[in-house]
Short mmCIF file of C-alpha atoms and ligand atoms in Angstrom, two decimals:
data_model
loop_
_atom_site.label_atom_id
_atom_site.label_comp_id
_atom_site.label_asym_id
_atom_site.label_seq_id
_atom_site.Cartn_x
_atom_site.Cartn_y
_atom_site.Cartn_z
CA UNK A 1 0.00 0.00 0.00
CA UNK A 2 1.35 3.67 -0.86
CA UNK A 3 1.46 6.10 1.64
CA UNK A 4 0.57 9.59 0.46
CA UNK A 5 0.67 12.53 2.88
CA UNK A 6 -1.55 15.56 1.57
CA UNK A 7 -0.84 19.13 2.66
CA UNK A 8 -3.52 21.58 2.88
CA UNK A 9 -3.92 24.67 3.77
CA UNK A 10 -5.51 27.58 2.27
CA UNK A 11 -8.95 26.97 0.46
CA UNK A 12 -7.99 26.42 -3.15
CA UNK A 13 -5.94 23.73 -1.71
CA UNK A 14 -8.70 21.67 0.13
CA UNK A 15 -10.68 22.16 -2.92
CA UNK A 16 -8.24 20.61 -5.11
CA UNK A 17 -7.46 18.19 -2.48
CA UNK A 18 -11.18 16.87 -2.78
CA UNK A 19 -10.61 15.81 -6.87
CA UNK A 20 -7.49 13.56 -5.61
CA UNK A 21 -9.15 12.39 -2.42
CA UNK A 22 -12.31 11.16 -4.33
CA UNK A 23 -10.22 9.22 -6.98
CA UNK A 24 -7.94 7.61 -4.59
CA UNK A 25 -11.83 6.26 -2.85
CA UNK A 26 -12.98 5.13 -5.84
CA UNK A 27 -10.71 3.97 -7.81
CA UNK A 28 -7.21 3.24 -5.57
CA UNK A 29 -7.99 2.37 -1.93
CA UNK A 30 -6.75 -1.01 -2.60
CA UNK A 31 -3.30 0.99 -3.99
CA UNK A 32 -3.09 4.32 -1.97
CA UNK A 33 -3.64 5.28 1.44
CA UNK A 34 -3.62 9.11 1.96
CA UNK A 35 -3.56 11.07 4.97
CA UNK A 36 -3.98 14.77 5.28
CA UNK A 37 -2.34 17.18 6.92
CA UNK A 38 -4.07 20.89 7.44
CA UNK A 39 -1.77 23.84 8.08
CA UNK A 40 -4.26 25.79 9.40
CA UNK A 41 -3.34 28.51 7.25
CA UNK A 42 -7.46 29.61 6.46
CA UNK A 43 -9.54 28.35 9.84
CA UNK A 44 -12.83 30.64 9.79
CA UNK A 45 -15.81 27.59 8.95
CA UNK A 46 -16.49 29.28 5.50
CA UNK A 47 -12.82 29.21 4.84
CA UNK A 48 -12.13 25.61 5.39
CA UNK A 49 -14.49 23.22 7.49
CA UNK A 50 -16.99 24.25 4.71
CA UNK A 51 -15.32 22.68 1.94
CA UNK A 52 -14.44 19.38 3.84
CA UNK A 53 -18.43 19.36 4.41
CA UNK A 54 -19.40 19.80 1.49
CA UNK A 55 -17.02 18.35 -0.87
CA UNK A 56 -16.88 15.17 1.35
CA UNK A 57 -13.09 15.31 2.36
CA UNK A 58 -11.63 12.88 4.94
CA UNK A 59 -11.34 14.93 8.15
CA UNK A 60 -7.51 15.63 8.49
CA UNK A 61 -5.52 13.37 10.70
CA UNK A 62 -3.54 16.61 11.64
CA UNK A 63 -3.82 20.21 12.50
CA UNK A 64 -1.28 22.35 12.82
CA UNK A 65 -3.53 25.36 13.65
CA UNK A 66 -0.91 27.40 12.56
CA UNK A 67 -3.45 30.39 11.49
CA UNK A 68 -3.00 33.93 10.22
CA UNK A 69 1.29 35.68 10.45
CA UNK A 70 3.84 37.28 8.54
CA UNK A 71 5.07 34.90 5.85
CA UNK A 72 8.37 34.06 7.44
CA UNK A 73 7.01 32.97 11.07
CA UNK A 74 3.81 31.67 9.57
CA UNK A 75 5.98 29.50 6.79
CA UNK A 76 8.56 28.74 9.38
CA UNK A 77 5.38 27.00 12.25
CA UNK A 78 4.35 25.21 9.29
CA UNK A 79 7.44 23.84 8.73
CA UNK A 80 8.53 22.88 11.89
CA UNK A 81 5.32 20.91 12.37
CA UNK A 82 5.39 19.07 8.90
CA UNK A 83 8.47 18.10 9.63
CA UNK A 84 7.38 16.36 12.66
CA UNK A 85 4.54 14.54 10.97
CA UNK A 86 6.90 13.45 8.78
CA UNK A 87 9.07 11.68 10.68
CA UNK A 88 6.35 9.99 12.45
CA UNK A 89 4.29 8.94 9.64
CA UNK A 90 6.94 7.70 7.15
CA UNK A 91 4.88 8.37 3.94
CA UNK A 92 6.44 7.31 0.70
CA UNK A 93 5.31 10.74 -0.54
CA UNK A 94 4.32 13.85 0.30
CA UNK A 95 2.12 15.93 -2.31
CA UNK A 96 1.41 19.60 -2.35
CA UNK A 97 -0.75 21.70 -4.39
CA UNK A 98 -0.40 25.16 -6.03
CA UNK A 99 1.53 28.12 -4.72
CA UNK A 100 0.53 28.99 -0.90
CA UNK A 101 2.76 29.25 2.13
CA UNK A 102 1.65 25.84 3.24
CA UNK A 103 2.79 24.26 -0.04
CA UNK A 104 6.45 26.02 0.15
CA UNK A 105 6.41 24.88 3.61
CA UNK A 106 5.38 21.39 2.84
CA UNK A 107 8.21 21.26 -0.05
CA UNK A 108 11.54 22.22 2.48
CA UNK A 109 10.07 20.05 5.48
CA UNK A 110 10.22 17.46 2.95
CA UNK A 111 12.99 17.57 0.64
CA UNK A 112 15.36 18.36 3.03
CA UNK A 113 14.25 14.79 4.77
CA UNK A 114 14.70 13.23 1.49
CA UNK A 115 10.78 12.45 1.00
CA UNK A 116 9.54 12.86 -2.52
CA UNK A 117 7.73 15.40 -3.34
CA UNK A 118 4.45 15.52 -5.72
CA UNK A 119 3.57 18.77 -7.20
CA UNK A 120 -0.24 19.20 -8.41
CA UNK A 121 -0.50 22.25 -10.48
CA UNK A 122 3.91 22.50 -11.18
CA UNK A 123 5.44 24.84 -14.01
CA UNK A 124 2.71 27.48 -14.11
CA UNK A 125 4.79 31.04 -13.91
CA UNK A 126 3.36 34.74 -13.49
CA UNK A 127 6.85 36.32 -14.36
CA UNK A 128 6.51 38.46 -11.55
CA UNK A 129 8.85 37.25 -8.26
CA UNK A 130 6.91 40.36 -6.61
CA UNK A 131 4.33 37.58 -5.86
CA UNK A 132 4.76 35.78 -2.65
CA UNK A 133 3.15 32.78 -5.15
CA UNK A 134 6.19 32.92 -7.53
CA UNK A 135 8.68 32.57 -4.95
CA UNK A 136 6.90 29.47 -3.75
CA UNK A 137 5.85 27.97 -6.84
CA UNK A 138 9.68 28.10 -8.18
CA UNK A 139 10.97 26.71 -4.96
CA UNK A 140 8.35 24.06 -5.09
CA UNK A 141 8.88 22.98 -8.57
CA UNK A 142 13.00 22.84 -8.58
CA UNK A 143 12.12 20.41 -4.65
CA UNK A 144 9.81 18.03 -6.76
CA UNK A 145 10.32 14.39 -7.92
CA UNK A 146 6.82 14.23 -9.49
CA UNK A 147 5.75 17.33 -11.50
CA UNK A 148 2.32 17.96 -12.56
CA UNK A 149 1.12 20.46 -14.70
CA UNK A 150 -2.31 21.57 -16.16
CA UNK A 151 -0.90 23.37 -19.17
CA UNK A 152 1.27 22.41 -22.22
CA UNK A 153 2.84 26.19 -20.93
CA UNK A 154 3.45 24.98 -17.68
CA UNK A 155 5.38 22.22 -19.09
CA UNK A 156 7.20 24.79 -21.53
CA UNK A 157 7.97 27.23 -18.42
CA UNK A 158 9.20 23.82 -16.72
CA UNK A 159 11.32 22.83 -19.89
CA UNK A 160 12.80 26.29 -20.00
CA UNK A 161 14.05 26.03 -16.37
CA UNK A 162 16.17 22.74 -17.17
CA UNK A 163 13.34 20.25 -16.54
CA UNK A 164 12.97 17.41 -18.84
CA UNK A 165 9.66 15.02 -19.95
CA UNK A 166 12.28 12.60 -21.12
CA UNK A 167 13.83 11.72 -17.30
CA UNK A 168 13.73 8.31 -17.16
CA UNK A 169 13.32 5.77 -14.33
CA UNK A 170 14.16 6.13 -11.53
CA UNK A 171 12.71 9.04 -10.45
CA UNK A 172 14.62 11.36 -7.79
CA UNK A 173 14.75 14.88 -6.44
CA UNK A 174 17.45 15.25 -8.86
CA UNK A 175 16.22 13.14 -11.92
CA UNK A 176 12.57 14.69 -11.73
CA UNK A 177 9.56 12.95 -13.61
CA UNK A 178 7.41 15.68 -15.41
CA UNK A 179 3.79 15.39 -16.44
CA UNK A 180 1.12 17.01 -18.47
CA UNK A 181 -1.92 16.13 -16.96
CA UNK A 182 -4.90 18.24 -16.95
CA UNK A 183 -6.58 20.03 -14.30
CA UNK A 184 -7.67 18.62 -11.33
CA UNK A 185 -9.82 21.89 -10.97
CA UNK A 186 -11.70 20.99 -13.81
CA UNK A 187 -12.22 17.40 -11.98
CA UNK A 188 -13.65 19.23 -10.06
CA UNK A 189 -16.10 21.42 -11.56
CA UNK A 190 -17.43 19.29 -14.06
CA UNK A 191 -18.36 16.68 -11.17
CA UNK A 192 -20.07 18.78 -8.89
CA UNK A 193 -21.74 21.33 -11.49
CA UNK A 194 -24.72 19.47 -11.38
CA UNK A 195 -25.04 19.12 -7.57
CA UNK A 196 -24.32 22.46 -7.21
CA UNK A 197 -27.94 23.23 -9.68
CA UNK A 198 -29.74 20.70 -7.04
CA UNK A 199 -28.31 21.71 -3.79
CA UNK A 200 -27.66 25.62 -4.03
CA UNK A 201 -29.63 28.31 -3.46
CA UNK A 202 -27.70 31.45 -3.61
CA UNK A 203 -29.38 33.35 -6.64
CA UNK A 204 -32.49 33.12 -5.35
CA UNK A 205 -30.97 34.09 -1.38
CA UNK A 206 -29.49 37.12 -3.54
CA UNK A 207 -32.18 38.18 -5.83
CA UNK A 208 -29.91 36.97 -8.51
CA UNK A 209 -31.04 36.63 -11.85
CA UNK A 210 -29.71 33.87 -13.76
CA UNK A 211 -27.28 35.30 -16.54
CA UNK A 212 -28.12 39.11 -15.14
CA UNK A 213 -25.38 39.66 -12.90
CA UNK A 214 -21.98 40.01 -12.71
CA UNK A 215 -19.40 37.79 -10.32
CA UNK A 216 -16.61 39.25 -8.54
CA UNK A 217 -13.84 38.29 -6.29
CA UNK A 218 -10.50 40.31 -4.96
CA UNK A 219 -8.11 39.29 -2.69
CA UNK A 220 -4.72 39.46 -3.91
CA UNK A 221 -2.46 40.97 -1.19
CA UNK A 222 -0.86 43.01 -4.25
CA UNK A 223 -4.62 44.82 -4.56
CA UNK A 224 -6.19 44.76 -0.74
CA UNK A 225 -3.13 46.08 0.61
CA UNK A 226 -2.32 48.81 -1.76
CA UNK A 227 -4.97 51.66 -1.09
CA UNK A 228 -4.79 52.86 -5.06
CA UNK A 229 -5.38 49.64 -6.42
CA UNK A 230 -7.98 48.88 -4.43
CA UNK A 231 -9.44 52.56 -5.05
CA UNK A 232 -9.43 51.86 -8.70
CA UNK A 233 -11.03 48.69 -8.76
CA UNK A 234 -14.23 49.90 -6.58
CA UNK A 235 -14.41 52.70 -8.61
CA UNK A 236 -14.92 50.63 -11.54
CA UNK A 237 -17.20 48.08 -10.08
CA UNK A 238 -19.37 51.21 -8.85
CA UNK A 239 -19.18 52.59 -12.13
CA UNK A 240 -20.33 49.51 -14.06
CA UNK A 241 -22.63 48.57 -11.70
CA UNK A 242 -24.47 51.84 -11.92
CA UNK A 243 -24.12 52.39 -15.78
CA UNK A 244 -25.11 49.48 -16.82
CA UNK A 245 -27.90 48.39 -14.30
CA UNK A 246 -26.63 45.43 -13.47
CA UNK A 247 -26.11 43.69 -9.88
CA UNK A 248 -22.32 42.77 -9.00
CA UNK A 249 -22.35 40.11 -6.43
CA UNK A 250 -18.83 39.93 -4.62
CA UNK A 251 -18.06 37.36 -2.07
CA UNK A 252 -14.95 38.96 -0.69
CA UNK A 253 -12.35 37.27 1.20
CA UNK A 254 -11.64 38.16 4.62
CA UNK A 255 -8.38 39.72 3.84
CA UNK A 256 -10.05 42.08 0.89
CA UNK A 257 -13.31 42.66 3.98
CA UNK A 258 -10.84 43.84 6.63
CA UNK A 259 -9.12 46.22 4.49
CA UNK A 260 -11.83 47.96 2.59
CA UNK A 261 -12.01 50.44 5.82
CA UNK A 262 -8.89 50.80 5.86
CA UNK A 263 -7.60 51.50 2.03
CA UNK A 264 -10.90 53.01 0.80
CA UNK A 265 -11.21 56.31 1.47
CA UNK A 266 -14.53 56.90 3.10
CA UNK A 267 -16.15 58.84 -0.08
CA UNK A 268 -15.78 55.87 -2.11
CA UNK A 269 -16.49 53.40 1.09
CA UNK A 270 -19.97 55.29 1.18
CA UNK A 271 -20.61 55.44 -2.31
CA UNK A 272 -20.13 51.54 -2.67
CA UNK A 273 -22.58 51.18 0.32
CA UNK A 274 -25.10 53.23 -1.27
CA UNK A 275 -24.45 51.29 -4.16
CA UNK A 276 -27.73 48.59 -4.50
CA UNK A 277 -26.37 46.99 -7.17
CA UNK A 278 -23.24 45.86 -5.52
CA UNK A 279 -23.65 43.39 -3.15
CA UNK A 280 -20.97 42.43 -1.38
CA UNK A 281 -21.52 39.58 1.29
CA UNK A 282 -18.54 37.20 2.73
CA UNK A 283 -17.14 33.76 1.43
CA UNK A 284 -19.36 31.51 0.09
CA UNK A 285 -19.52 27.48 -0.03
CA UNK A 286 -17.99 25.57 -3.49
CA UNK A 287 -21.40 24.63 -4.43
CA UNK A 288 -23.04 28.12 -4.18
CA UNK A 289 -19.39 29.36 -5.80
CA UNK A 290 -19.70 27.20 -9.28
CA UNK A 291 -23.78 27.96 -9.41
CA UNK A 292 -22.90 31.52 -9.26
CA UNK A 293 -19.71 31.21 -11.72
CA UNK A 294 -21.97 29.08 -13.86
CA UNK A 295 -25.10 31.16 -14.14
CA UNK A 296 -23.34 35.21 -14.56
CA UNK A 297 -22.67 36.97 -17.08
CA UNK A 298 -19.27 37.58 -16.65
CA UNK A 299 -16.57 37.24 -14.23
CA UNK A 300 -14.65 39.77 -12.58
CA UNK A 301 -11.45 38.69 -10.38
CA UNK A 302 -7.62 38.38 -9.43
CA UNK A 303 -8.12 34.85 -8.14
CA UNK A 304 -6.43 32.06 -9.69
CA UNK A 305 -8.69 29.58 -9.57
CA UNK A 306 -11.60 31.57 -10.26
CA UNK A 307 -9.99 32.45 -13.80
CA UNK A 308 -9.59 29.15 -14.74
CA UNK A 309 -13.36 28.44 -13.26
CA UNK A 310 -14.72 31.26 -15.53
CA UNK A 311 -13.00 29.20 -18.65
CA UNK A 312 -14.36 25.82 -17.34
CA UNK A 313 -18.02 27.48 -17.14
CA UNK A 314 -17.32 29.23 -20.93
CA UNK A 315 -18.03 32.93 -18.78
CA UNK A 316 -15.58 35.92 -20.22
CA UNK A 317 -13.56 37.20 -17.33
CA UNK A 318 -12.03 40.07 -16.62
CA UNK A 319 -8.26 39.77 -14.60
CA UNK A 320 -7.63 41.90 -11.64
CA UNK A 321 -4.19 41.13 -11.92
CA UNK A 322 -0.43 42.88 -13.98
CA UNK A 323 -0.27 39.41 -15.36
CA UNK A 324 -1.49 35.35 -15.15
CA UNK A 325 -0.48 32.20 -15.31
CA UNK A 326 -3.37 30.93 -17.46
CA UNK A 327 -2.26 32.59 -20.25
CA UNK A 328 -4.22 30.03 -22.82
CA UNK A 329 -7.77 32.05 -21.67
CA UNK A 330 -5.77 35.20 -22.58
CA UNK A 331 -5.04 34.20 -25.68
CA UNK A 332 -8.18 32.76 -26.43
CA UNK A 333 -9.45 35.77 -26.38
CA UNK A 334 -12.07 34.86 -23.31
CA UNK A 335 -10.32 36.38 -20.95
CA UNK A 336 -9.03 39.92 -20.84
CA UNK A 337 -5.99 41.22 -17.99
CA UNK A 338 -6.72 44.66 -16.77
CA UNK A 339 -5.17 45.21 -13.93
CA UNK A 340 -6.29 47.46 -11.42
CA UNK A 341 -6.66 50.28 -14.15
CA UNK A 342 -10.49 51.65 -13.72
CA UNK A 343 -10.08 52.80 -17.63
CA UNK A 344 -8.82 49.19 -18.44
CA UNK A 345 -11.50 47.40 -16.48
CA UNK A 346 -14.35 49.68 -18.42
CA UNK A 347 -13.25 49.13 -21.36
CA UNK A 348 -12.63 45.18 -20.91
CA UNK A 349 -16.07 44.95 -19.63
CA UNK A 350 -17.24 47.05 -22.86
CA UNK A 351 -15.45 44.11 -24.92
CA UNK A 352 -16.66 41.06 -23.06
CA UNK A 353 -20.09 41.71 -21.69
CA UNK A 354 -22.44 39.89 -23.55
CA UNK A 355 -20.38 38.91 -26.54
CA UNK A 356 -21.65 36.25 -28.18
CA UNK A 357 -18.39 35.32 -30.27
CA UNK A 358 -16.69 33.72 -27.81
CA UNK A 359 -14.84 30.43 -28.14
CA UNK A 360 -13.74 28.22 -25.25
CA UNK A 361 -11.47 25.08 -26.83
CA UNK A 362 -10.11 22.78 -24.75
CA UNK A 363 -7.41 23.66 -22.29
CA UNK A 364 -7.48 21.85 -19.41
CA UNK A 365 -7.72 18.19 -19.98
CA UNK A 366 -10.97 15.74 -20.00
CA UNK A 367 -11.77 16.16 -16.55
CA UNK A 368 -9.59 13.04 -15.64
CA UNK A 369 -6.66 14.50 -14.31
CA UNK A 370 -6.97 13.22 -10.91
CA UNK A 371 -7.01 9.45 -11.86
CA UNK A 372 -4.37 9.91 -14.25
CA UNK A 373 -1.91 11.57 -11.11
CA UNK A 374 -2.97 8.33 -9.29
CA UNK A 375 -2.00 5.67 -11.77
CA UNK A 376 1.36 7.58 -12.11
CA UNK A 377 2.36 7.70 -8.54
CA UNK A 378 1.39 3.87 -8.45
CA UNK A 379 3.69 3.46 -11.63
CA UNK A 380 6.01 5.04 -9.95
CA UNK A 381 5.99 2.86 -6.41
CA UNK A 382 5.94 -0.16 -8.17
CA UNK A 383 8.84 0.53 -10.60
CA UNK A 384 10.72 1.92 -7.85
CA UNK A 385 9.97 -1.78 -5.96
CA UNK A 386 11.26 -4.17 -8.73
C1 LIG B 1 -3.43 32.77 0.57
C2 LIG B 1 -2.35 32.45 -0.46
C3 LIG B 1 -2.82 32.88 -1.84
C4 LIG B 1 -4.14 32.26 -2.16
C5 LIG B 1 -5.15 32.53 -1.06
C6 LIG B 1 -6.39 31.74 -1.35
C7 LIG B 1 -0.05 32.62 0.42
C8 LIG B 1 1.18 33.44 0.43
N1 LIG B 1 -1.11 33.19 -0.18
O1 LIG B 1 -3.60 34.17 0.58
O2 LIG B 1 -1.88 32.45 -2.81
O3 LIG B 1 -4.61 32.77 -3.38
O4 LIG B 1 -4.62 32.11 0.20
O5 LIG B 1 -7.50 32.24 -0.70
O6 LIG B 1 -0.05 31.52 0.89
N2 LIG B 1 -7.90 35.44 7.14
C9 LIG B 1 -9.03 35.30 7.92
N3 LIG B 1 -9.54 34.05 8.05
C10 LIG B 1 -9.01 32.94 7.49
C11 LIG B 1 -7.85 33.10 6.70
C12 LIG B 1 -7.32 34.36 6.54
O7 LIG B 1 -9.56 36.25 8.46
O8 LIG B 1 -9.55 31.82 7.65
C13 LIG B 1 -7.35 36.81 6.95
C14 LIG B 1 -6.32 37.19 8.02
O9 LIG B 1 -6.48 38.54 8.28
C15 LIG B 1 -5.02 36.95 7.28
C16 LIG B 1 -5.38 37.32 5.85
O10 LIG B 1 -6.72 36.89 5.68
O11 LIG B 1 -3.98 37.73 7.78
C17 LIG B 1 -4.50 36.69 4.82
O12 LIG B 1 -4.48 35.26 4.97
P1 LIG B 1 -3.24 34.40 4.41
O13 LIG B 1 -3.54 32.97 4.53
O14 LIG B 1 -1.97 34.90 5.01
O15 LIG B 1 -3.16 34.80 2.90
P2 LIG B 1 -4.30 34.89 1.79
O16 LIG B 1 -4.44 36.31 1.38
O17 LIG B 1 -5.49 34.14 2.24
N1 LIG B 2 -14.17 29.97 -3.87
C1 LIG B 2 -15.22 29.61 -3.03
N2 LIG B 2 -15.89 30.60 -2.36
C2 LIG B 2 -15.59 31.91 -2.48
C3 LIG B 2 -14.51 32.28 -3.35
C4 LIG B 2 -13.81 31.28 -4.01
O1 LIG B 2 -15.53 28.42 -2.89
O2 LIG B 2 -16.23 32.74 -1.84
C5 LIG B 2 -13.42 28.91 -4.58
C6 LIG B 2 -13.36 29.08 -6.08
O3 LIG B 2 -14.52 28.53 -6.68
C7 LIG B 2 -12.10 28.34 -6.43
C8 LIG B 2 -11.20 28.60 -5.23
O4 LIG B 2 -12.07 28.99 -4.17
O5 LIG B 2 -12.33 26.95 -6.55
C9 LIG B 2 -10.23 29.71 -5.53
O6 LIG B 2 -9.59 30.10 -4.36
P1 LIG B 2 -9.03 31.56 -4.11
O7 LIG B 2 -9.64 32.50 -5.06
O8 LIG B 2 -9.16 31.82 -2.67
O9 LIG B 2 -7.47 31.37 -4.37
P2 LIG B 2 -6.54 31.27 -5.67
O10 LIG B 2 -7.16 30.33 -6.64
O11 LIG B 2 -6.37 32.64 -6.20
O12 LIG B 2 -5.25 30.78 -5.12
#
C-alpha cells in the first residue's frame, strides 16, 4: 500500500485536495492510502471546514492550527510541524498543491528529509517574483520528484528552467519525472456542477437573476493592501454597476473585507454602500461558488482559480491582476488582464459583456486529471519496488 501525505492549507488547496481524495476512494484504496495534513493557514468555517463538508473530504488526521502571520514565522510553524509529521508517519510521498505558504512549507520540510515530493498544479509562472506565489511555486517545482502540470505552458515554463519530460526511471529529487496532466480543478467542476444546480440556493438568497449579474472576487495581497489599487477597482465596479444596471455580487475574502475600511477612502467606502447593485456579502460554499460562476454573465477577479473556473463554465472574465499564469484564456481571447486600471476594467467589460463570439477550446484536460496523477504515482511505487 502507498502512503501519500496531503498538505492543505488555504482553500484552493482543500478544494483541489477533494478531486485527488475522491479518486484515490474510488478507484485506488486497494493501492493508496492518503492522509492529510491541514496547516491551518485559512480556519474561519467558510474558509475551510466548509469545503471538507461539502465536498466530502476525509477529516484531516492533523492540524497544525498554525493560522493567520507574517510569511516568514507563519511558513517557518508550518514547517517545523510538517516536519514532525513526517518523521512519524513515514509516507512514501508527500504531495502539495499550487503556490501557498503551506505548499512552500510542505516542499523544504520534505525535501530536506529526502521524502519525494508531488507537485499538483507544477510549471505554471506569473513572471513576476513580486508575488509571494512565484517565490513558492519556483521553490516548489526545482524540490519536486513528481511534477504535474495543467498546461502544455506549464510544461514549456518547466522545460525552460532545465526540466525534462524525457527523465527516465528512476525518479529522484534530482532526476525529476514531469507530467502534463490536466486540471484537477476541472475534476472538479465538471463533477459537482450538477449538484451544485440541485443543492444551491444562492441566486435566489441574492435576488440573482440567472445570466443578469456580474461575479466578482479580490483578494490578492498586491490589490487589498495597496490603497490605489484597491481605489481603482471599486471605482470601476461602482461605475459599471451603476451604468449598466446590473447587480455585482462579490463574495470577498476576509483579507479584501478587513481592508476595505482601511484602504478606501470613506467617499468611495460610502458610495459603494449606497451602491444597491453591488452586493458584497462574505465567502461563500464551493457549491453556491460554481452555481454563481456558472449562471453570470461575466466574471470579474484576481483569483487564480476563479480564472480558470470562468473558462471551465465558458463565462468571459475580466483579470484583476499585472499578469497570469493561465495565459491560454488570454489568448483565447475569453479572458481579458486589466489590472487594477479603472479605464482598463471599463473598457474590458465594454469588450466582453455579452459577446456572443466567444470560443472556449479545450485547455485543461478531460476532466480526468486526478485518476491519471494516481496511476502515475502507483507506476512510480511499483517501478521503484522491482
Ligand atoms: C493565501 C495564499 C494565496 C491564495 C489565497 C487563497 C499565500 C502566500 N497566499 O492568501 O496564494 O490565493 O490564500 O484564498 O499563501 N484570514 C481570515 N480568516 C481565514 C484566513 C485568513 O480572516 O480563515 C485573513 C487574516 O487577516 C489573514 C489574511 O486573511 O492575515 C491573509 O491570509 P493568508 O492565509 O496569510 O493569505 P491569503 O491572502 O489568504
Ligand atoms: N471559492 C469559493 N468561495 C468563495 C470564493 C472562491 O468556494 O467565496 C473557490 C473558487 O470557486 C475556487 C477557489 O475557491 O475553486 C479559488 O480560491 P481563491 O480565489 O481563494 O485562491 P486562488 O485560486 O487565487 O489561489
Amino acid at each position: 500500500m502507498i502512503k501519500l501525505l496531503t498538505i492543505v492549507g488555504a482553500r484552493p488547496q482543500i478544494i483541489k485536495a477533494a478531486a485527488l481524495s475522491r479518486a484515490i476512494k474510488t478507484n485506488f484504496s486497494g493501492q493508496i492510502k492518503e492522509y492529510i495534513l491541514h496547516t491551518g493557514q485559512h480556519y474561519d468555517q467558510n474558509m475551510s471546514q466548509v469545503f471538507f463538508d461539502e465536498l466530502n473530504i476525509p477529516k484531516p488526521d492533523f492540524n497544525l492550527n498554525v493560522g493567520s502571520a507574517t510569511h516568514g514565522a507563519q511558513t517557518a510553524r508550518m514547517i517545523e510541524g510538517i516536519e514532525e509529521k513526517l518523521v512519524q508517519l513515514k509516507p512514501d510521498f508527500l504531495i502539495v498543491y499550487g503556490d501557498t505558504n503551506s505548499t512552500l512549507a510542505g516542499a523544504i520540510a520534505a525535501s530536506k528529509i529526502h521524502i519525494p515530493i508531488i507537485h499538483i498544479e507544477a510549471g505554471l509562472r506569473s513572471f513576476n517574483k513580486t508575488m509571494p506565489e512565484e517565490i513558492n511555486r519556483i521553490m516548489c517545482d526545482h524540490a519536486s520528484t513528481m511534477l504535474f502540470s495543467p498546461t502544455q505552458t506549464g510544461i514549456n515554463n518547466l522545460i525552460n528552467e532545465g526540466f525534462s519530460t524525457t527523465n527516465r526511471l528512476p525518479f529522484t529529487i534530482d532526476n525529476p519525472a514531469v507530467f502534463h496532466c490536466g486540471d484537477v480543478m476541472y475534476d472538479n467542476s465538471l463533477y459537482f456542477a450538477e449538484i451544485a444546480e440541485e443543492k444551491s440556493t444562492i441566486l435566489q438568497q441574492n435576488k440573482l437573476e440567472k445570466g443578469a449579474y456580474i461575479l466578482g472576487t479580490i483578494h490578492r495581497d498586491h490589490n487589498t493592501d495597496n490603497p490605489q489599487r484597491l481605489s481603482s477597482i471599486f471605482e470601476a465596479l461602482d461605475k459599471i454597476a451603476s451604468d449598466n444596471q446590473v447587480d455585482v455580487f462579490l463574495p470577498l475574502h476576509p483579507r479584501t473585507s478587513k481592508l476595505l475600511h482601511k484602504n478606501l477612502d470613506t467617499d468611495l467606502l460610502s458610495r459603494i454602500k449606497a451602491n444597491e447593485r453591488l452586493k458584497i456579502v462574505g465567502p461563500v460554499s464551493f457549491l453556491d461558488m460554481i452555481q454563481l460562476e456558472k449562471n453570470t454573465a461575466l466574471i470579474m477577479t484576481d483569483s487564480g482559480g476563479v480564472q480558470k473556473e470562468a473558462y471551465f463554465f465558458r463565462k468571459p472574465c475580466i483579470i484583476l491582476r499585472p499578469q497570469t499564469e493561465w495565459v491560454e484564456i488570454v489568448e483565447n481571447g475569453t479572458a481579458i488582464v486589466a489590472d487594477a486600471d479603472k479605464q482598463k476594467i471599463e473598457l474590458a467589460f465594454q469588450k466582453l459583456y455579452k459577446n456572443e463570439d466567444l470560443t472556449f477550446s479545450p485547455v485543461f484536460g478531460d476532466g480526468s486529471a486526478s485518476e491519471f496523477i494516481c496511476e502515475q504515482i502507483i507506476n512510480l511505487k511499483y517501478k521503484f519496488d522491482q
